[in-house]
PDB file of C-alpha atoms in Angstrom:
ATOM      1  CA  MET A1235      -9.220  -5.653   7.369  1.00  0.00           C
ATOM      2  CA  ASP A1236      -7.603  -3.834  10.303  1.00  0.00           C
ATOM      3  CA  TYR A1237      -3.905  -3.976  11.114  1.00  0.00           C
ATOM      4  CA  LYS A1238      -4.228  -6.362  14.058  1.00  0.00           C
ATOM      5  CA  LYS A1239      -6.035  -8.926  11.913  1.00  0.00           C
ATOM      6  CA  ALA A1240      -3.461  -8.507   9.135  1.00  0.00           C
ATOM      7  CA  ILE A1241      -0.575  -9.080  11.557  1.00  0.00           C
ATOM      8  CA  ARG A1242      -2.285 -12.125  13.040  1.00  0.00           C
ATOM      9  CA  GLN A1243      -2.961 -13.596   9.584  1.00  0.00           C
ATOM     10  CA  ILE A1244       0.670 -13.163   8.514  1.00  0.00           C
ATOM     11  CA  ILE A1245       2.040 -14.705  11.729  1.00  0.00           C
ATOM     12  CA  GLU A1246      -0.378 -17.623  11.364  1.00  0.00           C
ATOM     13  CA  ARG A1247       0.878 -18.019   7.792  1.00  0.00           C
ATOM     14  CA  ARG A1248       4.438 -18.256   9.131  1.00  0.00           C
ATOM     15  CA  GLN A1249       3.461 -20.872  11.719  1.00  0.00           C
ATOM     16  CA  THR A1250       1.754 -22.947   9.028  1.00  0.00           C
ATOM     17  CA  ALA A1251       4.971 -22.923   6.970  1.00  0.00           C
ATOM     18  CA  LEU A1252       7.042 -23.928  10.011  1.00  0.00           C
ATOM     19  CA  ASP A1253       4.617 -26.709  10.975  1.00  0.00           C
ATOM     20  CA  ARG A1254       4.665 -28.044   7.415  1.00  0.00           C
ATOM     21  CA  ALA A1255       8.466 -28.042   7.365  1.00  0.00           C
ATOM     22  CA  GLU A1256       8.720 -29.785  10.735  1.00  0.00           C
ATOM     23  CA  SER A1257       6.215 -32.448   9.714  1.00  0.00           C
ATOM     24  CA  THR A1258       8.131 -33.148   6.504  1.00  0.00           C
ATOM     25  CA  TYR A1259      11.429 -33.326   8.423  1.00  0.00           C
ATOM     26  CA  LEU A1260      10.040 -35.814  10.935  1.00  0.00           C
ATOM     27  CA  GLU A1261       8.878 -38.033   8.093  1.00  0.00           C
ATOM     28  CA  LEU A1262      12.317 -37.733   6.471  1.00  0.00           C
ATOM     29  CA  ILE A1263      14.353 -38.830   9.512  1.00  0.00           C
ATOM     30  CA  LYS A1264      12.127 -41.902   9.882  1.00  0.00           C
ATOM     31  CA  SER A1265      13.378 -43.140   6.514  1.00  0.00           C
ATOM     32  CA  ASP A1266      16.989 -41.908   6.749  1.00  0.00           C
ATOM     33  CA  GLN A1267      19.011 -43.614   9.463  1.00  0.00           C
ATOM     34  CA  GLU A1268      21.990 -41.278   9.125  1.00  0.00           C
ATOM     35  CA  LEU A1269      19.804 -38.232   9.630  1.00  0.00           C
ATOM     36  CA  LEU A1270      18.053 -39.908  12.542  1.00  0.00           C
ATOM     37  CA  LEU A1271      21.395 -40.561  14.259  1.00  0.00           C
ATOM     38  CA  LEU A1272      22.533 -36.971  13.673  1.00  0.00           C
ATOM     39  CA  GLU A1273      19.256 -35.638  15.072  1.00  0.00           C
ATOM     40  CA  LYS A1274      19.614 -37.797  18.223  1.00  0.00           C
ATOM     41  CA  LYS A1275      23.169 -36.503  18.763  1.00  0.00           C
ATOM     42  CA  LYS A1276      22.020 -32.922  18.272  1.00  0.00           C
ATOM     43  CA  ARG A1277      19.263 -33.341  20.843  1.00  0.00           C
ATOM     44  CA  SER A1278      21.709 -34.950  23.249  1.00  0.00           C
ATOM     45  CA  CYS A1279      23.904 -31.839  22.967  1.00  0.00           C
ATOM     46  CA  ALA A1280      20.889 -29.690  23.736  1.00  0.00           C
ATOM     47  CA  ILE A1281      20.192 -31.680  26.899  1.00  0.00           C
ATOM     48  CA  LYS A1282      23.847 -31.369  27.981  1.00  0.00           C
ATOM     49  CA  GLY A1283      23.886 -27.677  27.183  1.00  0.00           C
ATOM     50  CA  ASP A1284      26.747 -28.037  24.734  1.00  0.00           C
ATOM     51  CA  ASP A1285      25.864 -25.145  22.432  1.00  0.00           C
ATOM     52  CA  LYS A1286      28.990 -25.391  20.289  1.00  0.00           C
ATOM     53  CA  GLU A1287      28.549 -29.068  19.416  1.00  0.00           C
ATOM     54  CA  TYR A1288      24.791 -28.542  18.999  1.00  0.00           C
ATOM     55  CA  ALA A1289      25.486 -25.860  16.380  1.00  0.00           C
ATOM     56  CA  GLU A1290      27.958 -28.172  14.594  1.00  0.00           C
ATOM     57  CA  TYR A1291      25.405 -30.985  14.319  1.00  0.00           C
ATOM     58  CA  GLU A1292      22.731 -28.538  13.228  1.00  0.00           C
ATOM     59  CA  GLU A1293      24.991 -27.340  10.400  1.00  0.00           C
ATOM     60  CA  ILE A1294      25.749 -30.924   9.333  1.00  0.00           C
ATOM     61  CA  ILE A1295      22.025 -31.719   9.227  1.00  0.00           C
ATOM     62  CA  LYS A1296      21.294 -28.589   7.177  1.00  0.00           C
ATOM     63  CA  ARG A1297      23.942 -29.541   4.597  1.00  0.00           C
ATOM     64  CA  LYS A1298      22.686 -33.114   4.313  1.00  0.00           C
ATOM     65  CA  VAL A1299      19.054 -32.062   3.908  1.00  0.00           C
ATOM     66  CA  SER A1300      20.080 -29.461   1.299  1.00  0.00           C
ATOM     67  CA  ASP A1301      22.106 -32.122  -0.563  1.00  0.00           C
ATOM     68  CA  LEU A1302      18.915 -34.193  -0.742  1.00  0.00           C
ATOM     69  CA  GLY A1303      17.223 -31.258  -2.498  1.00  0.00           C
ATOM     70  CA  LEU A1304      14.953 -30.573   0.476  1.00  0.00           C
ATOM     71  CA  ALA A1305      16.253 -27.184   1.598  1.00  0.00           C
ATOM     72  CA  ASP A1306      12.660 -25.970   2.143  1.00  0.00           C
ATOM     73  CA  ILE A1307      12.533 -28.190   5.209  1.00  0.00           C
ATOM     74  CA  ILE A1308      15.338 -26.236   6.855  1.00  0.00           C
ATOM     75  CA  TYR A1309      14.488 -22.924   5.228  1.00  0.00           C
ATOM     76  CA  PRO A1310      10.669 -22.774   4.865  1.00  0.00           C
ATOM     77  CA  THR A1311       9.295 -20.729   2.010  1.00  0.00           C
ATOM     78  CA  TYR A1312       7.572 -17.616   3.336  1.00  0.00           C
ATOM     79  CA  ALA A1313       5.097 -15.485   1.417  1.00  0.00           C
ATOM     80  CA  CYS A1314       7.069 -12.358   2.314  1.00  0.00           C
ATOM     81  CA  ALA A1315      10.814 -12.647   1.811  1.00  0.00           C
ATOM     82  CA  LEU A1316      11.341  -9.285   3.503  1.00  0.00           C
ATOM     83  CA  CYS A1317      10.011 -10.115   6.982  1.00  0.00           C
ATOM     84  CA  LYS A1318       9.790 -13.912   6.571  1.00  0.00           C
ATOM     85  CA  ASP A1319       6.150 -13.646   7.646  1.00  0.00           C
ATOM     86  CA  THR A1320       6.948 -12.177  11.055  1.00  0.00           C
ATOM     87  CA  ALA A1321       5.022  -8.971  10.102  1.00  0.00           C
ATOM     88  CA  PHE A1322       7.921  -6.796  11.230  1.00  0.00           C
ATOM     89  CA  VAL A1323      11.240  -5.614   9.811  1.00  0.00           C
ATOM     90  CA  GLY A1324      13.218  -4.533  12.830  1.00  0.00           C
ATOM     91  CA  ASN A1325      10.706  -2.676  14.970  1.00  0.00           C
ATOM     92  CA  LYS A1326       8.623  -1.425  12.031  1.00  0.00           C
ATOM     93  CA  LEU A1327       5.588  -2.972  10.374  1.00  0.00           C
ATOM     94  CA  CYS A1328       6.504  -4.747   7.157  1.00  0.00           C
ATOM     95  CA  SER A1329       4.987  -3.495   3.911  1.00  0.00           C
ATOM     96  CA  CYS A1330       3.205  -6.855   3.539  1.00  0.00           C
ATOM     97  CA  VAL A1331       1.051  -5.968   6.560  1.00  0.00           C
ATOM     98  CA  LYS A1332       0.022  -2.705   4.954  1.00  0.00           C
ATOM     99  CA  LYS A1333      -0.796  -4.392   1.651  1.00  0.00           C
ATOM    100  CA  LEU A1334      -2.966  -6.953   3.420  1.00  0.00           C
ATOM    101  CA  ALA A1335      -4.714  -4.357   5.584  1.00  0.00           C
ATOM    102  CA  ILE A1336      -5.256  -1.983   2.666  1.00  0.00           C
ATOM    103  CA  LYS A1337      -7.272  -4.286   0.434  1.00  0.00           C
ATOM    104  CA  SER A1338      -9.175  -3.911  -2.814  1.00  0.00           C
ATOM    105  CA  GLU A1339     -12.381  -2.968  -0.987  1.00  0.00           C
ATOM    106  CA  ASP A1340     -10.680   0.373  -0.360  1.00  0.00           C
ATOM    107  CA  ILE A1341     -10.964   1.090  -4.101  1.00  0.00           C
ATOM    108  CA  ALA A1342     -14.079   3.202  -4.541  1.00  0.00           C
ATOM    109  CA  PHE A1343     -14.291   2.966  -8.334  1.00  0.00           C
ATOM    110  CA  GLU A1344     -13.961   0.553 -11.206  1.00  0.00           C
ATOM    111  CA  LEU A1345     -10.282   0.266 -12.091  1.00  0.00           C
ATOM    112  CA  ARG A1346      -9.520   1.476 -15.584  1.00  0.00           C
ATOM    113  CA  SER A1347      -6.555   1.238 -17.948  1.00  0.00           C
ATOM    114  CA  PHE A1348      -4.645   3.946 -19.813  1.00  0.00           C
ATOM    115  CA  ALA A1349      -5.125   1.722 -22.865  1.00  0.00           C
ATOM    116  CA  ASP A1350      -8.889   2.369 -22.668  1.00  0.00           C
ATOM    117  CA  SER A1351      -8.432   6.131 -22.897  1.00  0.00           C
ATOM    118  CA  LYS A1352     -10.219   8.035 -25.675  1.00  0.00           C
ATOM    119  CA  PRO A1353      -8.656  11.502 -25.936  1.00  0.00           C
ATOM    120  CA  GLU A1354     -10.699  12.200 -29.067  1.00  0.00           C
ATOM    121  CA  LEU A1355     -13.764  12.591 -26.849  1.00  0.00           C
ATOM    122  CA  PHE A1356     -12.359  15.941 -25.761  1.00  0.00           C
ATOM    123  CA  GLY A1357     -12.328  17.465 -29.231  1.00  0.00           C
ATOM    124  CA  GLU A1358      -9.919  20.388 -29.529  1.00  0.00           C
ATOM    125  CA  ASN A1359      -8.622  19.559 -26.015  1.00  0.00           C
ATOM    126  CA  ALA A1360      -7.581  16.035 -27.015  1.00  0.00           C
ATOM    127  CA  GLN A1361      -3.912  17.052 -27.283  1.00  0.00           C
ATOM    128  CA  PHE A1362      -3.870  18.431 -23.736  1.00  0.00           C
ATOM    129  CA  TYR A1363      -5.623  15.337 -22.390  1.00  0.00           C
ATOM    130  CA  LEU A1364      -3.202  12.990 -24.169  1.00  0.00           C
ATOM    131  CA  ALA A1365      -0.171  14.933 -22.930  1.00  0.00           C
ATOM    132  CA  THR A1366      -1.512  14.761 -19.366  1.00  0.00           C
ATOM    133  CA  GLN A1367      -2.157  11.047 -19.719  1.00  0.00           C
ATOM    134  CA  ASN A1368       1.394  10.460 -20.983  1.00  0.00           C
ATOM    135  CA  ASN A1369       2.824  12.392 -18.046  1.00  0.00           C
ATOM    136  CA  LEU A1370       0.810  10.312 -15.583  1.00  0.00           C
ATOM    137  CA  GLN A1371       1.860   7.067 -17.264  1.00  0.00           C
ATOM    138  CA  ALA A1372       5.490   8.152 -16.964  1.00  0.00           C
ATOM    139  CA  LEU A1373       4.955   8.867 -13.273  1.00  0.00           C
ATOM    140  CA  CYS A1374       3.512   5.370 -12.774  1.00  0.00           C
ATOM    141  CA  GLU A1375       6.450   3.788 -14.588  1.00  0.00           C
ATOM    142  CA  LYS A1376       8.950   5.626 -12.374  1.00  0.00           C
ATOM    143  CA  PHE A1377       7.041   4.952  -9.149  1.00  0.00           C
ATOM    144  CA  PRO A1378       8.151   4.948  -6.360  1.00  0.00           C
ATOM    145  CA  ASN A1379      11.094   7.022  -7.621  1.00  0.00           C
ATOM    146  CA  ASN A1380       8.883   9.743  -9.096  1.00  0.00           C
ATOM    147  CA  LYS A1381       9.981  13.246  -8.096  1.00  0.00           C
ATOM    148  CA  LYS A1382       6.448  14.651  -8.188  1.00  0.00           C
ATOM    149  CA  LYS A1383       4.794  13.103  -5.137  1.00  0.00           C
ATOM    150  CA  ASN A1384       1.520  15.044  -5.335  1.00  0.00           C
ATOM    151  CA  VAL A1385      -0.754  14.856  -8.369  1.00  0.00           C
ATOM    152  CA  MET A1386      -3.550  17.429  -8.588  1.00  0.00           C
ATOM    153  CA  LEU A1387      -6.149  16.941 -11.340  1.00  0.00           C
ATOM    154  CA  LEU A1388      -8.394  19.993 -11.305  1.00  0.00           C
ATOM    155  CA  GLY A1389     -11.264  21.099 -13.514  1.00  0.00           C
ATOM    156  CA  LYS A1390     -14.897  20.826 -14.441  1.00  0.00           C
ATOM    157  CA  PRO A1391     -16.962  17.622 -14.130  1.00  0.00           C
ATOM    158  CA  GLY A1392     -16.819  15.163 -17.017  1.00  0.00           C
ATOM    159  CA  THR A1393     -13.288  16.035 -18.114  1.00  0.00           C
ATOM    160  CA  GLY A1394     -11.717  12.628 -17.375  1.00  0.00           C
ATOM    161  CA  LYS A1395     -10.073  13.346 -14.017  1.00  0.00           C
ATOM    162  CA  THR A1396     -11.521  10.341 -12.178  1.00  0.00           C
ATOM    163  CA  PHE A1397     -10.803   8.074 -15.142  1.00  0.00           C
ATOM    164  CA  LEU A1398      -7.121   9.060 -15.077  1.00  0.00           C
ATOM    165  CA  ALA A1399      -6.963   8.634 -11.291  1.00  0.00           C
ATOM    166  CA  SER A1400      -8.408   5.136 -11.710  1.00  0.00           C
ATOM    167  CA  CYS A1401      -5.773   4.361 -14.356  1.00  0.00           C
ATOM    168  CA  ILE A1402      -3.064   5.435 -11.906  1.00  0.00           C
ATOM    169  CA  ALA A1403      -4.536   3.170  -9.209  1.00  0.00           C
ATOM    170  CA  ASN A1404      -4.727   0.192 -11.560  1.00  0.00           C
ATOM    171  CA  THR A1405      -1.200   0.638 -12.922  1.00  0.00           C
ATOM    172  CA  ILE A1406       0.403   1.056  -9.478  1.00  0.00           C
ATOM    173  CA  MET A1407      -1.516  -1.886  -8.004  1.00  0.00           C
ATOM    174  CA  GLN A1408      -0.430  -4.149 -10.863  1.00  0.00           C
ATOM    175  CA  ARG A1409       3.150  -3.354  -9.886  1.00  0.00           C
ATOM    176  CA  GLY A1410       2.504  -4.725  -6.387  1.00  0.00           C
ATOM    177  CA  PHE A1411       2.105  -1.482  -4.433  1.00  0.00           C
ATOM    178  CA  SER A1412      -0.769  -0.627  -2.086  1.00  0.00           C
ATOM    179  CA  VAL A1413      -3.342   1.918  -3.254  1.00  0.00           C
ATOM    180  CA  MET A1414      -6.262   3.455  -1.390  1.00  0.00           C
ATOM    181  CA  PHE A1415      -8.852   5.111  -3.649  1.00  0.00           C
ATOM    182  CA  LEU A1416     -11.582   7.003  -1.801  1.00  0.00           C
ATOM    183  CA  THR A1417     -14.129   9.673  -2.546  1.00  0.00           C
ATOM    184  CA  ALA A1418     -13.654  12.841  -0.508  1.00  0.00           C
ATOM    185  CA  PHE A1419     -16.874  11.926   1.317  1.00  0.00           C
ATOM    186  CA  GLU A1420     -15.452   8.519   2.328  1.00  0.00           C
ATOM    187  CA  ALA A1421     -12.159  10.103   3.382  1.00  0.00           C
ATOM    188  CA  VAL A1422     -13.928  12.539   5.716  1.00  0.00           C
ATOM    189  CA  GLU A1423     -16.095   9.739   7.093  1.00  0.00           C
ATOM    190  CA  ARG A1424     -12.889   7.970   8.130  1.00  0.00           C
ATOM    191  CA  MET A1425     -11.543  11.169   9.680  1.00  0.00           C
ATOM    192  CA  LEU A1426     -14.788  11.693  11.612  1.00  0.00           C
ATOM    193  CA  LYS A1427     -14.759   8.101  12.908  1.00  0.00           C
ATOM    194  CA  TYR A1428     -11.145   8.516  13.980  1.00  0.00           C
ATOM    195  CA  HIS A1429     -12.031  11.766  15.762  1.00  0.00           C
ATOM    196  CA  THR A1430     -14.987  10.254  17.633  1.00  0.00           C
ATOM    197  CA  THR A1431     -13.592   6.799  18.458  1.00  0.00           C
ATOM    198  CA  PHE A1432     -11.794   6.169  21.732  1.00  0.00           C
ATOM    199  CA  ASP A1433     -11.153   2.429  21.737  1.00  0.00           C
ATOM    200  CA  ALA A1434      -8.554   0.151  20.097  1.00  0.00           C
ATOM    201  CA  THR A1435     -10.220   0.415  16.673  1.00  0.00           C
ATOM    202  CA  LYS A1436      -9.412   4.137  16.400  1.00  0.00           C
ATOM    203  CA  PHE A1437      -6.101   3.513  14.629  1.00  0.00           C
ATOM    204  CA  SER A1438      -7.719   1.482  11.842  1.00  0.00           C
ATOM    205  CA  TYR A1439      -9.626   4.456  10.368  1.00  0.00           C
ATOM    206  CA  LEU A1440      -6.791   6.847   9.594  1.00  0.00           C
ATOM    207  CA  ALA A1441      -3.715   4.577   9.445  1.00  0.00           C
ATOM    208  CA  PRO A1442      -4.459   3.107   5.989  1.00  0.00           C
ATOM    209  CA  MET A1443      -4.665   6.624   4.532  1.00  0.00           C
ATOM    210  CA  LEU A1444      -1.239   7.394   5.974  1.00  0.00           C
ATOM    211  CA  ASP A1445       0.430   4.079   5.217  1.00  0.00           C
ATOM    212  CA  CYS A1446      -0.695   3.166   1.681  1.00  0.00           C
ATOM    213  CA  ASP A1447       1.878   3.688  -1.060  1.00  0.00           C
ATOM    214  CA  VAL A1448      -0.571   5.802  -3.082  1.00  0.00           C
ATOM    215  CA  LEU A1449      -3.596   7.608  -1.669  1.00  0.00           C
ATOM    216  CA  ILE A1450      -6.202   8.823  -4.166  1.00  0.00           C
ATOM    217  CA  ILE A1451      -8.977  11.170  -3.040  1.00  0.00           C
ATOM    218  CA  ASP A1452     -11.618  11.809  -5.677  1.00  0.00           C
ATOM    219  CA  ASP A1453     -13.809  14.908  -5.939  1.00  0.00           C
ATOM    220  CA  LEU A1454     -12.206  16.932  -3.163  1.00  0.00           C
ATOM    221  CA  GLY A1455     -14.520  19.769  -2.190  1.00  0.00           C
ATOM    222  CA  SER A1456     -17.722  17.715  -2.336  1.00  0.00           C
ATOM    223  CA  GLU A1457     -17.376  16.447   1.250  1.00  0.00           C
ATOM    224  CA  SER A1458     -19.003  17.874   4.394  1.00  0.00           C
ATOM    225  CA  MET A1459     -17.026  20.372   6.451  1.00  0.00           C
ATOM    226  CA  PHE A1460     -16.983  19.198  10.060  1.00  0.00           C
ATOM    227  CA  LYS A1461     -15.548  21.535  12.660  1.00  0.00           C
ATOM    228  CA  ASN A1462     -12.158  20.384  14.011  1.00  0.00           C
ATOM    229  CA  VAL A1463     -12.203  17.443  11.604  1.00  0.00           C
ATOM    230  CA  THR A1464     -12.225  18.116   7.855  1.00  0.00           C
ATOM    231  CA  VAL A1465      -9.591  20.841   7.566  1.00  0.00           C
ATOM    232  CA  GLU A1466      -7.462  19.649  10.482  1.00  0.00           C
ATOM    233  CA  TYR A1467      -7.286  15.969   9.551  1.00  0.00           C
ATOM    234  CA  PHE A1468      -6.944  16.656   5.847  1.00  0.00           C
ATOM    235  CA  PHE A1469      -3.871  18.746   6.642  1.00  0.00           C
ATOM    236  CA  HIS A1470      -2.570  15.983   8.920  1.00  0.00           C
ATOM    237  CA  VAL A1471      -2.917  13.341   6.197  1.00  0.00           C
ATOM    238  CA  ILE A1472      -1.329  15.509   3.497  1.00  0.00           C
ATOM    239  CA  ASN A1473       1.498  16.645   5.763  1.00  0.00           C
ATOM    240  CA  GLU A1474       2.318  13.174   7.121  1.00  0.00           C
ATOM    241  CA  ARG A1475       2.342  11.680   3.645  1.00  0.00           C
ATOM    242  CA  ARG A1476       4.604  14.448   2.387  1.00  0.00           C
ATOM    243  CA  LEU A1477       7.044  13.908   5.261  1.00  0.00           C
ATOM    244  CA  ALA A1478       7.025  10.176   4.462  1.00  0.00           C
ATOM    245  CA  ASN A1479       7.700  10.945   0.768  1.00  0.00           C
ATOM    246  CA  LYS A1480       4.490   9.171  -0.309  1.00  0.00           C
ATOM    247  CA  THR A1481       2.389   9.859  -3.383  1.00  0.00           C
ATOM    248  CA  THR A1482      -1.039  11.481  -3.060  1.00  0.00           C
ATOM    249  CA  VAL A1483      -3.402  11.958  -6.011  1.00  0.00           C
ATOM    250  CA  ILE A1484      -6.370  14.326  -5.761  1.00  0.00           C
ATOM    251  CA  THR A1485      -9.135  15.172  -8.215  1.00  0.00           C
ATOM    252  CA  SER A1486     -11.311  18.219  -7.638  1.00  0.00           C
ATOM    253  CA  ASN A1487     -13.722  20.583  -9.354  1.00  0.00           C
ATOM    254  CA  LEU A1488     -12.175  23.397  -7.305  1.00  0.00           C
ATOM    255  CA  THR A1489      -9.475  25.763  -8.530  1.00  0.00           C
ATOM    256  CA  VAL A1490      -6.116  26.212  -6.840  1.00  0.00           C
ATOM    257  CA  ASP A1491      -7.348  29.388  -5.137  1.00  0.00           C
ATOM    258  CA  GLU A1492     -10.605  27.780  -4.003  1.00  0.00           C
ATOM    259  CA  ILE A1493      -8.688  24.885  -2.417  1.00  0.00           C
ATOM    260  CA  GLY A1494      -6.570  27.424  -0.526  1.00  0.00           C
ATOM    261  CA  ILE A1495      -9.678  29.198   0.749  1.00  0.00           C
ATOM    262  CA  ARG A1496     -11.496  25.989   1.733  1.00  0.00           C
ATOM    263  CA  TYR A1497      -8.602  24.100   3.394  1.00  0.00           C
ATOM    264  CA  GLY A1498      -6.202  26.880   4.361  1.00  0.00           C
ATOM    265  CA  GLU A1499      -2.933  28.158   2.944  1.00  0.00           C
ATOM    266  CA  ARG A1500      -0.691  25.746   4.843  1.00  0.00           C
ATOM    267  CA  THR A1501      -2.511  22.784   3.255  1.00  0.00           C
ATOM    268  CA  ALA A1502      -2.488  24.400  -0.196  1.00  0.00           C
ATOM    269  CA  SER A1503       1.241  25.151   0.058  1.00  0.00           C
ATOM    270  CA  ARG A1504       1.974  21.481   0.734  1.00  0.00           C
ATOM    271  CA  LEU A1505      -0.304  20.278  -2.035  1.00  0.00           C
ATOM    272  CA  PHE A1506       0.927  22.648  -4.737  1.00  0.00           C
ATOM    273  CA  ASP A1507       4.632  22.888  -3.912  1.00  0.00           C
ATOM    274  CA  LYS A1508       6.062  23.137  -7.454  1.00  0.00           C
ATOM    275  CA  SER A1509       9.089  21.019  -6.575  1.00  0.00           C
ATOM    276  CA  ALA A1510       6.892  18.079  -5.573  1.00  0.00           C
ATOM    277  CA  CYS A1511       3.550  18.519  -7.353  1.00  0.00           C
ATOM    278  CA  TYR A1512       2.254  17.772 -10.833  1.00  0.00           C
ATOM    279  CA  THR A1513      -0.872  19.842 -11.523  1.00  0.00           C
ATOM    280  CA  ALA A1514      -3.153  19.487 -14.549  1.00  0.00           C
ATOM    281  CA  GLU A1515      -6.083  21.875 -14.957  1.00  0.00           C
ATOM    282  CA  PHE A1516      -8.882  20.589 -17.195  1.00  0.00           C
ATOM    283  CA  ASN A1517     -10.432  23.901 -18.177  1.00  0.00           C
ATOM    284  CA  PHE A1518     -12.803  22.685 -20.866  1.00  0.00           C
ATOM    285  CA  ALA A1519     -16.360  21.464 -21.240  1.00  0.00           C
ATOM    286  CA  ASP A1520     -17.855  18.215 -20.009  1.00  0.00           C
ATOM    287  CA  SER A1521     -16.972  15.537 -22.565  1.00  0.00           C
ATOM    288  CA  ARG A1522     -20.515  14.229 -22.347  1.00  0.00           C
ATOM    289  CA  LYS A1523     -21.717  17.558 -23.785  1.00  0.00           C
ATOM    290  CA  ILE A1524     -19.124  17.791 -26.541  1.00  0.00           C
ATOM    291  CA  ASN A1525     -20.440  16.996 -30.013  1.00  0.00           C
ATOM    292  CA  ILE A1526     -17.732  15.171 -31.986  1.00  0.00           C
ATOM    293  CA  ASN A1527     -18.485  14.727 -35.682  1.00  0.00           C
TER     294      ASN A1527
END
């Protein structure tokens, strides 16, 4: 879903709540003569332009309706308490818009749970894997107040990197935050579409990658390298998310040095800044080839 559709859906949701409240109120004043009289006086003040007396009658009506246990008529219940289903907080998009626009179809893999982990599959490396898993669980528990905003899971194929990234996605989503989980190929496809689109839909390709609470890119280094797109937009996404203090998780078969060569030193310096990055290097054999007795 793009942002315009998300905004429209939220505003329509607000109007539905208001219409429901108004309909209930109209039914109420038909059966309550005192309320009906107060409503007529309030409307009379509106016609006369007497704002002060209008406000006084409005307050009296609110108190009476609340005393009847029907406060929802005066104060409709909105799905988002933050923006009251207006889609905006001040002049900024509310987080509810982002969560609606960044939906579960943006999760490229089956969501997994830390509870399903089997460190023993990694033989003599089980201790390292378990320690890494515990560190990532701690990060999820602290989110969004985690100090390490970048998570780099590097190493050979079959060492559990994607599984752990999926566990992060699942845990963060269960806490109500928005997560976008893409393969590197899908991420670059979005960047390419953004680069080659010149109509109103352009924004919808890159914005979710910038706005989601957690962005996960799996298998970085496997994507195509498009001139003026891959390196440039990857830097843009990483840099913008860092400036916004957002969490980015990346899995890759590349080493730290290889990432620097492929994407440039300025990108690597932002990814691997020790003050803001947790890096785990899985330098052991594919678990599918390990023989555990």
